[in-house]
Short mmCIF file of C-alpha atoms in Angstrom, two decimals:
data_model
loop_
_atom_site.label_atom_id
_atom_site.label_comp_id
_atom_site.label_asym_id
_atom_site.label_seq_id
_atom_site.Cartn_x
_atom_site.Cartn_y
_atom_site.Cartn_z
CA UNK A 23 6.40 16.69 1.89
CA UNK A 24 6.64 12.86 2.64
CA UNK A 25 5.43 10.72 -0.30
CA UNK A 26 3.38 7.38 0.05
CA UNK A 27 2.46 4.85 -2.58
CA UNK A 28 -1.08 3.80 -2.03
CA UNK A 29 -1.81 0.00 -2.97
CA UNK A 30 -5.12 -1.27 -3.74
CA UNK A 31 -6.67 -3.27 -0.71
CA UNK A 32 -6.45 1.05 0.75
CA UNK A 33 -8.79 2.43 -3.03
CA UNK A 34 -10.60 -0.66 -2.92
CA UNK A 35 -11.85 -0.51 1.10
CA UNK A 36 -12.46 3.23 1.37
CA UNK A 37 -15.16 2.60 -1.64
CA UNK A 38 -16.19 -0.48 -0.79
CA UNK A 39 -19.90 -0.74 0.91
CA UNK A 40 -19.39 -1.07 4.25
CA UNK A 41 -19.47 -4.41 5.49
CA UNK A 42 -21.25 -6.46 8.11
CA UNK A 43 -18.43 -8.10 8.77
CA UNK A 44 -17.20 -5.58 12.18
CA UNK A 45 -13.39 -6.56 11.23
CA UNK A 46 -13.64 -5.81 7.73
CA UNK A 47 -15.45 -2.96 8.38
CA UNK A 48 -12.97 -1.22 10.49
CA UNK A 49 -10.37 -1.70 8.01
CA UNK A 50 -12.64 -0.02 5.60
CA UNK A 51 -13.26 2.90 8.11
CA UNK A 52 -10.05 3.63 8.73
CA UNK A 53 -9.33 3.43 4.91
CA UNK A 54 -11.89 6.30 4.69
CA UNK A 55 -10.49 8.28 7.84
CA UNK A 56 -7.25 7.98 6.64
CA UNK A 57 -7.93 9.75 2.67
CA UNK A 58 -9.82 12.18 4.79
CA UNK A 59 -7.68 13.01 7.07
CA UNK A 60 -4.36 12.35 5.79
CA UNK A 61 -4.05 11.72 2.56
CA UNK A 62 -3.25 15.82 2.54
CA UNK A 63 -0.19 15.75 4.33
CA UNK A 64 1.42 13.55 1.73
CA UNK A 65 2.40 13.30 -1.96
CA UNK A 66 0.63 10.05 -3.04
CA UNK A 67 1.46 8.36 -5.96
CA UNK A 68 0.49 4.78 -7.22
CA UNK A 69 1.47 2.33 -9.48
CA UNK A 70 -0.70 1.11 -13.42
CA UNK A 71 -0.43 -1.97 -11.34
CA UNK A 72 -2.78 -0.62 -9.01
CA UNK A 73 -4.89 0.59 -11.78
CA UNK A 74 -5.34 -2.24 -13.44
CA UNK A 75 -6.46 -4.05 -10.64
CA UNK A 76 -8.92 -1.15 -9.21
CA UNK A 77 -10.28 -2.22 -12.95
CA UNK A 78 -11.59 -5.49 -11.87
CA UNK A 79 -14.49 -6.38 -11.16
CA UNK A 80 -18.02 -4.93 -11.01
CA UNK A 81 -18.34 -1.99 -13.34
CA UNK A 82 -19.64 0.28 -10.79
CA UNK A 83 -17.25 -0.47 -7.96
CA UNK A 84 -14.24 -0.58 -10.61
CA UNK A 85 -15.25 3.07 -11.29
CA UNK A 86 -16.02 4.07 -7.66
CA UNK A 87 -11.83 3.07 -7.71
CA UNK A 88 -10.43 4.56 -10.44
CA UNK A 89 -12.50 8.09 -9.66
CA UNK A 90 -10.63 7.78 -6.33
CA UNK A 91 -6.77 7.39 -8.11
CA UNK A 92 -7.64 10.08 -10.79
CA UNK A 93 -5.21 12.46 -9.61
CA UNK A 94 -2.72 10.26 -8.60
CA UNK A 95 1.05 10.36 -10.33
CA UNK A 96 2.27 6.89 -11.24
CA UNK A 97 5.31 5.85 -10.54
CA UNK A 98 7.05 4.66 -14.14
CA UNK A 99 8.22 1.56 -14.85
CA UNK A 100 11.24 0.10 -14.23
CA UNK A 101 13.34 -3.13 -14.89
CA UNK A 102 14.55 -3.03 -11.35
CA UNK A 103 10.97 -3.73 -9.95
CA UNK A 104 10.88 -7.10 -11.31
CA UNK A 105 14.13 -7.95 -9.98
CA UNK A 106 13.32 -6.65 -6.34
CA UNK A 107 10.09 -8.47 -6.27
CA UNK A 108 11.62 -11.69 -7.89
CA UNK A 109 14.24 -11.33 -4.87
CA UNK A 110 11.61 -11.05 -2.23
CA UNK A 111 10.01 -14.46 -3.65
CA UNK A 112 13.18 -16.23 -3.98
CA UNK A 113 14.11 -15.19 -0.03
CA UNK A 114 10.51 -16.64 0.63
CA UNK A 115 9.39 -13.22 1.75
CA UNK A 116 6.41 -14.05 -0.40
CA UNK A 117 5.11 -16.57 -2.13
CA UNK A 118 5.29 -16.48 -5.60
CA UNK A 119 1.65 -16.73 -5.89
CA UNK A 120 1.72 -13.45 -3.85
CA UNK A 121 3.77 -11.87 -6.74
CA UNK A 122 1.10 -8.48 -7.25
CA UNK A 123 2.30 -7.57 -3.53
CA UNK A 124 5.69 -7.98 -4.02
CA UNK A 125 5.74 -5.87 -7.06
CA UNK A 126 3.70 -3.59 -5.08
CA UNK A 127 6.76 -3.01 -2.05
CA UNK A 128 8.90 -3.33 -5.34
CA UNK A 129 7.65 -0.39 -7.03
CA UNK A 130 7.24 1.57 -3.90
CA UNK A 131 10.62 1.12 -2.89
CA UNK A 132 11.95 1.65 -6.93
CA UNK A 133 9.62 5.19 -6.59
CA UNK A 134 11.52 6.00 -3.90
CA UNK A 135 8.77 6.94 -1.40
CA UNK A 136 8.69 7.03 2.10
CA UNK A 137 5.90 5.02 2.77
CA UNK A 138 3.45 2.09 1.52
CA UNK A 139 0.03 2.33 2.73
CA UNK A 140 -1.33 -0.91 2.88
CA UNK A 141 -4.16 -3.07 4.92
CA UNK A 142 -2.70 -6.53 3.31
CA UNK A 143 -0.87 -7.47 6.51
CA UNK A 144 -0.75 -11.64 5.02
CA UNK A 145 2.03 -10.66 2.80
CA UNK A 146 2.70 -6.94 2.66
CA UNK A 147 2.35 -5.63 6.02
CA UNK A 148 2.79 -8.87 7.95
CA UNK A 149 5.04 -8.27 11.04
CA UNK A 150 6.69 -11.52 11.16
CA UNK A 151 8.31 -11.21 7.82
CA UNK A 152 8.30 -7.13 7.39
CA UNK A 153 11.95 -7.31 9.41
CA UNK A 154 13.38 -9.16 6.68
CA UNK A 155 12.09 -7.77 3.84
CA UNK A 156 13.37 -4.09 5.38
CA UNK A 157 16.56 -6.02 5.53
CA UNK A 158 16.28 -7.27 2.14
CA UNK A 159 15.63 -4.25 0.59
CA UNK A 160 18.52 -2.35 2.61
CA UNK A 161 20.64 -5.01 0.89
CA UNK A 162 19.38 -4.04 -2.73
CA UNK A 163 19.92 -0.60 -2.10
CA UNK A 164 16.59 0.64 -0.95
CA UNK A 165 16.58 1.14 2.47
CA UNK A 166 14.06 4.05 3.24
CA UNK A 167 11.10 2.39 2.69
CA UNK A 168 8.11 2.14 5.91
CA UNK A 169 5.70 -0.36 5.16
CA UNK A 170 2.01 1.35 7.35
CA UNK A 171 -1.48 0.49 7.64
CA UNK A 172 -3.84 3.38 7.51
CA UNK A 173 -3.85 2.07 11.71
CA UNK A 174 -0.64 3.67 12.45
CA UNK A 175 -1.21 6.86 10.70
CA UNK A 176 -4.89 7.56 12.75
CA UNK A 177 -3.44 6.36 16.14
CA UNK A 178 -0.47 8.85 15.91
CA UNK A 179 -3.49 11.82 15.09
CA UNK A 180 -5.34 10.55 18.26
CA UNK A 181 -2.35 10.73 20.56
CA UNK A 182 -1.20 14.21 19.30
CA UNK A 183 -4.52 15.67 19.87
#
């Protein structure tokens, strides 16, 4: 079975309210579809970094969150996460004041998963810099990583049914 980290703009959409915003609220729709409909096919695991910031913010939303990653494995620590996302910053794959996603596609790469689902395409799933940072990670020695938005998964459902 194919593992996928889960990062937080996927916990904190498929709880959110939904929004009157019709963009927004197709990301959080297809947040929802996809921990219906997918989230079974995979081994997810997360990050405490994820946690923590599910934790923020209004009481009852923060636990709407963290009821959603209860039974969720965490990927451990590691010292090589800081130096992966500390690399992605320094190649000006992110900016530093992006630093939460890069330690995000850090630890998911560390973990060893196959996948990060994410809907933060401005600096994690942003295809005009996703190239390079596949490239950069090849070169640190983590080259299996897919970087997905909950999109990708759905569309391949609809086109196999």
């Amino acid at each position: 079975m194919d593992s996928i980290y889960i990062e937080t703009s996927i916990i904190s959409h498929a709880t959110a309210w939904t929004s009157s915003n019709p963009k927004l609220a197709l990301l959080q729709q297809q947040a929802r579809d996809w921990w219906k409909i997918e989230r079974p096919k995979f081994r997810v695991v997360t990050s405490q970094l994820v946690l923590d910031e599910a934790a923020i913010g209004d009481p009852i939303a923060a636990a709407a969150r963290l009821a959603m990653l209860h039974d969720i494995d965490l990927i451990p620590t590691d010292s090589r996460i800081e130096v992966i996302a500390d690399e992605l910053i320094s190649r000006s794959l992110m900016p530093a004041k992006a630093r939460l996603d890069a330690l995000h596609v850090a630890t998911a790469a560390v973990g060893g998963v196959q996948f990060l689902l994410t809907q933060n395409c401005r600096h994690i799933a942003n295809g005009h810099t996703l190239p390079r940072v596949y490239k950069a990670l090849e070169e640190l020695g983590f080259p299996n990583l897919l970087i997905y938005t909950p999109a990708v998964f759905l569309e391949d459902d609809e086109n196999n049914t």
